[in-house]
Short mmCIF file of C-alpha atoms in Angstrom, two decimals:
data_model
loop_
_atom_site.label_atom_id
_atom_site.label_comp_id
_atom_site.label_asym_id
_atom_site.label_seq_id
_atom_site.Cartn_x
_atom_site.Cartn_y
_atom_site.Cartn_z
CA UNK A 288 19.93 27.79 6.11
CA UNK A 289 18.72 24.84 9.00
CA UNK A 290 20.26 21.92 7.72
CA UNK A 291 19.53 18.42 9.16
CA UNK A 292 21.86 15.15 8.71
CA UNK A 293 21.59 12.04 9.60
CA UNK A 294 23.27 8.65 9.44
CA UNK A 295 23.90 6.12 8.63
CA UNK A 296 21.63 5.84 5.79
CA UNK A 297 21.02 2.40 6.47
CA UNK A 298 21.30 -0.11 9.67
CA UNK A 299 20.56 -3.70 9.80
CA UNK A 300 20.81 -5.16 13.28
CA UNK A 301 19.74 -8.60 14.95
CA UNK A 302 16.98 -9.00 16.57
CA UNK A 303 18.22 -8.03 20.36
CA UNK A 304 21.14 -6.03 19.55
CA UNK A 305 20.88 -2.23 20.37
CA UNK A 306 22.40 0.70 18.61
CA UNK A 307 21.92 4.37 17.81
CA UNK A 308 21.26 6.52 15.11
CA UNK A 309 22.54 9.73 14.56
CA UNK A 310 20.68 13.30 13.67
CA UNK A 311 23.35 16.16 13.51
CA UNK A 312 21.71 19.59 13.02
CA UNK A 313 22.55 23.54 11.90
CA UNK A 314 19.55 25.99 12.93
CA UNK A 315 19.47 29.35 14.39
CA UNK A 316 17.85 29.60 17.39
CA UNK A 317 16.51 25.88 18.03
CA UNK A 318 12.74 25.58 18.97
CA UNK A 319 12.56 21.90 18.44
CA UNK A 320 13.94 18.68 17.66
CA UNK A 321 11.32 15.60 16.47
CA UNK A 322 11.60 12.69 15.63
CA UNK A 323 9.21 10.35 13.29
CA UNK A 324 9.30 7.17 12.18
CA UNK A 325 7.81 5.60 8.71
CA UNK A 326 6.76 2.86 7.93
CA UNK A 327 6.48 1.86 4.14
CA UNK A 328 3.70 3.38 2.40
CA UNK A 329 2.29 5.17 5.34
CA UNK A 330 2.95 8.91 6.59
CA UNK A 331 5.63 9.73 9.33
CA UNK A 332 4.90 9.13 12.28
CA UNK A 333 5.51 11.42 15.73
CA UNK A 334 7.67 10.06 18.27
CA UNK A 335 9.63 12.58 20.26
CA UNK A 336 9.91 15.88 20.62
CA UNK A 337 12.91 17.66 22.48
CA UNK A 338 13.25 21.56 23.33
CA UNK A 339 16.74 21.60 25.30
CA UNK A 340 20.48 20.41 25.76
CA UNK A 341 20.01 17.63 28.28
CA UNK A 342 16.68 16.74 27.62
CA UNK A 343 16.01 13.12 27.16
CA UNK A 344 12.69 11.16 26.21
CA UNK A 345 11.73 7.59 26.49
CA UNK A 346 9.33 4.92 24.37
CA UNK A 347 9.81 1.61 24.71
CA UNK A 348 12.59 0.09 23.30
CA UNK A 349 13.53 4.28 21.77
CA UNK A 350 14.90 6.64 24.00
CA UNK A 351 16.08 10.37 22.51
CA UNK A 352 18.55 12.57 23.74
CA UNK A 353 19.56 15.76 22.53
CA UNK A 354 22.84 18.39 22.50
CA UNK A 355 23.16 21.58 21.27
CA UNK A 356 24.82 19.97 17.63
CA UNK A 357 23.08 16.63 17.42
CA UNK A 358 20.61 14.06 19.05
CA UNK A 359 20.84 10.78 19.32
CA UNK A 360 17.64 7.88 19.02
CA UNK A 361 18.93 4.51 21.24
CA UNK A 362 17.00 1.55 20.36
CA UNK A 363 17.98 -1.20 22.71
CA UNK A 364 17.21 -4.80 22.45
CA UNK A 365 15.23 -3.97 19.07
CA UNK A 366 12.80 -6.42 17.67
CA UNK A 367 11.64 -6.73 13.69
CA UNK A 368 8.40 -4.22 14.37
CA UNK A 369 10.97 -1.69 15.17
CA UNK A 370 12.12 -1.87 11.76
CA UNK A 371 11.14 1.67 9.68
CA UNK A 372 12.66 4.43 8.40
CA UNK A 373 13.57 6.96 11.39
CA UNK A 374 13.48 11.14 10.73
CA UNK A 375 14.48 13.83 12.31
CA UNK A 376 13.41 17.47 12.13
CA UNK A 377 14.11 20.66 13.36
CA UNK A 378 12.41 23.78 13.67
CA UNK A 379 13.89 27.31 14.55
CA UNK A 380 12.52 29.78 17.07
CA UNK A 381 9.38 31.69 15.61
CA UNK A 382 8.89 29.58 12.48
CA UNK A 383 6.40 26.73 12.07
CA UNK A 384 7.59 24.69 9.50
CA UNK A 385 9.88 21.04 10.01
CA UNK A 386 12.94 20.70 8.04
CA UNK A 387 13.85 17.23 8.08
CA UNK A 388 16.69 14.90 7.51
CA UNK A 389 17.03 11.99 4.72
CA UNK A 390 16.25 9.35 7.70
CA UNK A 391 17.84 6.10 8.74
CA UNK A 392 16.19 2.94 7.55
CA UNK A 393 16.46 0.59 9.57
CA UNK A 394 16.11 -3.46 9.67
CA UNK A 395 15.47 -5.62 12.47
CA UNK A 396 16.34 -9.28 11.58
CA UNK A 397 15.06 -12.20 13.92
CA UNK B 103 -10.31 11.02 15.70
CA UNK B 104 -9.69 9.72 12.34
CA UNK B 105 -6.56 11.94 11.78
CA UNK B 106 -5.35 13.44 8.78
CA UNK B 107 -7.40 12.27 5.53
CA UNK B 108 -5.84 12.47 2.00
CA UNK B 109 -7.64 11.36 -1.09
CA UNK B 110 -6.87 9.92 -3.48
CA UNK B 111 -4.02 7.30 -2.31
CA UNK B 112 -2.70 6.96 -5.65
CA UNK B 113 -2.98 8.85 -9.03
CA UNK B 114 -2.02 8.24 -12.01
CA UNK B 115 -1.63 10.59 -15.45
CA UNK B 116 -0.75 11.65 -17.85
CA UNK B 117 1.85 14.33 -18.91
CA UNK B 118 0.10 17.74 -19.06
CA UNK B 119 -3.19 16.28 -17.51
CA UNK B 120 -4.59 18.96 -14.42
CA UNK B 121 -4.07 16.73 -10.85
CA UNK B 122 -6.22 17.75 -7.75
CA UNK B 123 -4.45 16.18 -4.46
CA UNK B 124 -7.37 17.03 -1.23
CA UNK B 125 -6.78 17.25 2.26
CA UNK B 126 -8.79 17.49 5.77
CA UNK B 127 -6.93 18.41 8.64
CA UNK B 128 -7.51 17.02 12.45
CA UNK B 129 -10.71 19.23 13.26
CA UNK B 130 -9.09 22.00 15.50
CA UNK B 131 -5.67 22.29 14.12
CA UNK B 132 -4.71 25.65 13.27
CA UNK B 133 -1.68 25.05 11.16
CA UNK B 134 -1.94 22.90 7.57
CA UNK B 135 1.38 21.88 5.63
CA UNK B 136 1.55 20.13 2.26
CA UNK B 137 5.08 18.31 1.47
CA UNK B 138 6.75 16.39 -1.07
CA UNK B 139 8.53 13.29 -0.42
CA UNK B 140 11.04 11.98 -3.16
CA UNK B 141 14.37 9.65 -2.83
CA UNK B 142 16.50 12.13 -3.80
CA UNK B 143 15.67 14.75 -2.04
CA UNK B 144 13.23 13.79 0.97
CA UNK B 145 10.65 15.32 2.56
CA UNK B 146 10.65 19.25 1.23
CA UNK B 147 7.58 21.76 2.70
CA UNK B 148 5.71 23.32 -0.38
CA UNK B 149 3.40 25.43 1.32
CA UNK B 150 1.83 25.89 4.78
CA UNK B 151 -1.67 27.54 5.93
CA UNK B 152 -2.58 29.08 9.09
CA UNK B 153 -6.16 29.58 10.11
CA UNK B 154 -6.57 28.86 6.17
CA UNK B 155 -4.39 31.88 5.25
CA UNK B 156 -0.96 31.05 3.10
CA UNK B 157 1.75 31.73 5.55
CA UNK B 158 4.69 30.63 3.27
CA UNK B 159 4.53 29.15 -0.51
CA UNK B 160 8.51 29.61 -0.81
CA UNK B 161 8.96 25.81 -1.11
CA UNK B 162 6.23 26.00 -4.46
CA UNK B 163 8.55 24.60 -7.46
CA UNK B 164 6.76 26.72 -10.13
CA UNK B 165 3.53 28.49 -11.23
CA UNK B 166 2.61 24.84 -11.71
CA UNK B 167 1.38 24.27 -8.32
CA UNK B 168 -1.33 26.01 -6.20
CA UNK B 169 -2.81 25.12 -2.85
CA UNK B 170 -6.33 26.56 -1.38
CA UNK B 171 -7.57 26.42 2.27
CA UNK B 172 -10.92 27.74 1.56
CA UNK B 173 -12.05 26.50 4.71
CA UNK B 174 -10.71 24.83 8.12
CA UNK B 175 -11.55 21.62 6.62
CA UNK B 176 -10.24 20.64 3.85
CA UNK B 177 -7.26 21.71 1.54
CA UNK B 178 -6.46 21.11 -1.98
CA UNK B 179 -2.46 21.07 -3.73
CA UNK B 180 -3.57 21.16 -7.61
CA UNK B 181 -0.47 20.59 -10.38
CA UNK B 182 -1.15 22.08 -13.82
CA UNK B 183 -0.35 20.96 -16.23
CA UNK B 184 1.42 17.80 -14.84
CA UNK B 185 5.01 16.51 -15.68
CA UNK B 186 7.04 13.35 -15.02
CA UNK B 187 9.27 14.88 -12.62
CA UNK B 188 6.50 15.78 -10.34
CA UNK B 189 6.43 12.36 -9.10
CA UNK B 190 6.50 12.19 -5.65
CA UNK B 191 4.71 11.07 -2.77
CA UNK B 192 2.82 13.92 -1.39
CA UNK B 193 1.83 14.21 2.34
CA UNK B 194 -0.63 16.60 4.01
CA UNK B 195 0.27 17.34 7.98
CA UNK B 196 -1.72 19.44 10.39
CA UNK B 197 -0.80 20.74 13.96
CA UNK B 198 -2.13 22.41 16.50
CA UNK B 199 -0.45 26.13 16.98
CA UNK B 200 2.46 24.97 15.24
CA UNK B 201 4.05 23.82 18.02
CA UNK B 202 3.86 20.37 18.43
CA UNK B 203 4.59 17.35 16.18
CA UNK B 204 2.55 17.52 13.08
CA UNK B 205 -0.09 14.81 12.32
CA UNK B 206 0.64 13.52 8.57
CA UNK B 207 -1.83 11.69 6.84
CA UNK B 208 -0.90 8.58 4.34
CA UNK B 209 -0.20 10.61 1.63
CA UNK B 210 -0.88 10.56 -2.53
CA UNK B 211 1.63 8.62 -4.49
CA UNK B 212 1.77 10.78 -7.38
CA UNK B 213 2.88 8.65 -10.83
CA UNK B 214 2.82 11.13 -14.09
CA UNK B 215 3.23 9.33 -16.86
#
């Protein structure tokens, strides 16, 4: 069964002060790795998507990188409107559907 | 585009009460999902279309729930009769192929009382 982690639960930085959050994975046959981010009372939304070991993607402040047992979502020098909930998903070769992880809220203080 | 379109935003009702949750996709998107989105136990898939044909109902809880694609534009999730524990958020997402990142919409926030 694909199972997605991901941690911490929570993270409250400064305003400034970068970090990472965490999105460890079990799926057979990786097709895809996303990641969303939500913001209270609204649906996820898509930031990343990443196919391969190796591959990396950039947004602003977020950058994503993936290996074959976990990926990794850098915010540096965060400010409060980076502040959500962040989730990752996977899906497996030949299926459609996202299973996704419990998320990472996190807080940006000024 | 306007993007995924859920209605209503909230509901409220009561225990045993019929509940009709409605959903139009992004106009081209081939694939439709419905999830559920709780504290405990996150965002879980309930059902997903393809070209308005169910592909997978698996993640259904019970004969309670139903979902109907009778067209490529719009979607309905209907819970009959209604308890408290299906509280929930509930979002609709649509993508194109299945391939990409889905497009959710705002979702209903689901309160049976």
């Amino acid at each position: 069964e694909d199972q997605v982690t991901q941690s911490p639960e929570a993270l409250r930085l400064q305003e400034g002060e970068s970090s990472s959050l965490n999105c460890s994975y079990t799926v057979s046959g990786l097709r895809g790795l996303f990641w969303y981010r939500q913001d209270p009372g609204k649906g996820p939304e898509f930031l990343f998507t990443l196919y391969s070991a190796g591959e990396e993607k950039e947004k602003e402040r977020l950058k994503a990188t993936l290996t074959k047992k976990e990926s990794f979502l850098h915010i540096t020098a965060p400010k409060p409107e980076d502040s959500a909930t962040y989730l990752c998903a996977v899906q497996r070769g030949g299926a459609q559907k996202l299973v996704f992880g419990q998320g990472t809220r996190l807080t940006i203080n000024p | 585009d306007a993007g995924v379109i859920q209605s209503p935003r909230h509901e409220v009702t009561e225990m045993g009460q019929e509940v009709t949750l409605r959903c139009k996709p992004i106009s081209g998107h081939d694939y439709l999902f419905w999830y559920r989105q709780t504290m405990m136990r996150g965002l879980e898939l309930l059902i997903y279309f393809n070209n308005n044909v169910p592909i997978d109902d698996s993640g259904m809880p019970e004969d309670r729930f139903s979902a109907k694609m009778p067209n490529a534009s719009f979607s309905t999730l209907k819970i009959q009769p209604s308890e408290p524990r299906d509280s929930a958020v509930y979002f609709c997402a649509s993508s194109l192929e299945g391939r990409y990142g889905y497009t959710f919409g705002s979702g209903t926030r689901l309160t049976v009382v």
